[in-house]
Amino acid sequence: MLVVEDVVTAYGQIVALNGVSLEVHDGDVVCLLGANGAGKSTLINTISGILRPRSGCVVFQGENVVGLKASRITDRGIVQVPEGRGIFTQMTVHENLLMGAHLRRDTAGVQSDIDAAYARFPVLAERRAQKAGVLSGGEQQMLALERALLSQPKLLLLDEPSMGLSPIMVERVFDNIRQIAATGVTILLVEQNAQLALEISSRAYVLQNGEMTMSGSASELLQSDLVQDAYLGAA
Ligand code: ATP
């Protein structure tokens, strides 16, 4: 579904991705691990078209999307939930959900998907008329996920969904990601919480200093010394 090949992305003189390749197959949950500054957000932003790579390809469903505007890439089904969530704080919860569905013409389908979102997260229903900016961090994360789902993504890019959340909220958000994956949405997940991320993933990659240093099945990586030492806190 997605093939990233030999991508180089730089900020001026700073090369943040130095020849990075990765594959995501249809229906997979793939996680991308790496320390702060490894280049994870840069890779996600390169795939979604926010950043343009200096060289290399990003092929989505057979088409090289490098150079397309981010909005065109979203239209093709790659939907990003950015770090920090990117919800519209001055709009209501309900308006945020509708924004996720703005390209859809199936009004009845949109309504039933919004009902499903409210059923999954009753707190969003209770606060549907409130400005999204007053929600807690965890509620904003749920809203961002649900808004992304309303656009019926083929590939969901999640950048640090657990960031800044309490342990209970982290569990809920991961449960939700698991449910989303079970509906067949393909997911590329960037996470600092390696243990939880690997538990819900089928495959994983490790990015270090802008280079991919490891990849394999999630269970292989869970057992690898490198991942154990660097990301799972083993001695
Ligand atoms: P984090 O978990 O801290 O977000 P990350 O793995 O997502 O880390 P990136 O944010 O992709 O890492 O950053 C990769 C490298 O690019 C870092 O060295 C960072 O300092 C640099 N970088 C990121 N954004 C910019 C920018 N706007 N301008 C210049 N350098 C940047």
mmCIF file of C-alpha atoms in Angstrom, residues 17 40 68 89 119 149 159 171 175 224 228 233:
data_model
loop_
_atom_site.group_PDB
_atom_site.id
_atom_site.type_symbol
_atom_site.label_atom_id
_atom_site.label_comp_id
_atom_site.label_asym_id
_atom_site.label_seq_id
_atom_site.Cartn_x
_atom_site.Cartn_y
_atom_site.Cartn_z
ATOM 1 C CA LEU A 17 16.200 11.647 7.042
ATOM 2 C CA LYS A 40 10.034 10.183 13.186
ATOM 3 C CA LEU A 68 1.642 16.616 -4.461
ATOM 4 C CA THR A 89 -9.894 24.703 19.330
ATOM 5 C CA ALA A 119 -21.145 5.887 21.172
ATOM 6 C CA LEU A 149 -11.818 8.404 10.893
ATOM 7 C CA ASP A 159 2.177 10.807 15.571
ATOM 8 C CA GLU A 171 -4.828 2.692 27.648
ATOM 9 C CA ASP A 175 -7.788 0.397 22.848
ATOM 10 C CA SER A 224 15.611 -7.835 20.404
ATOM 11 C CA GLN A 228 14.871 -3.929 24.955
ATOM 12 C CA GLY A 233 13.986 0.008 29.753
#
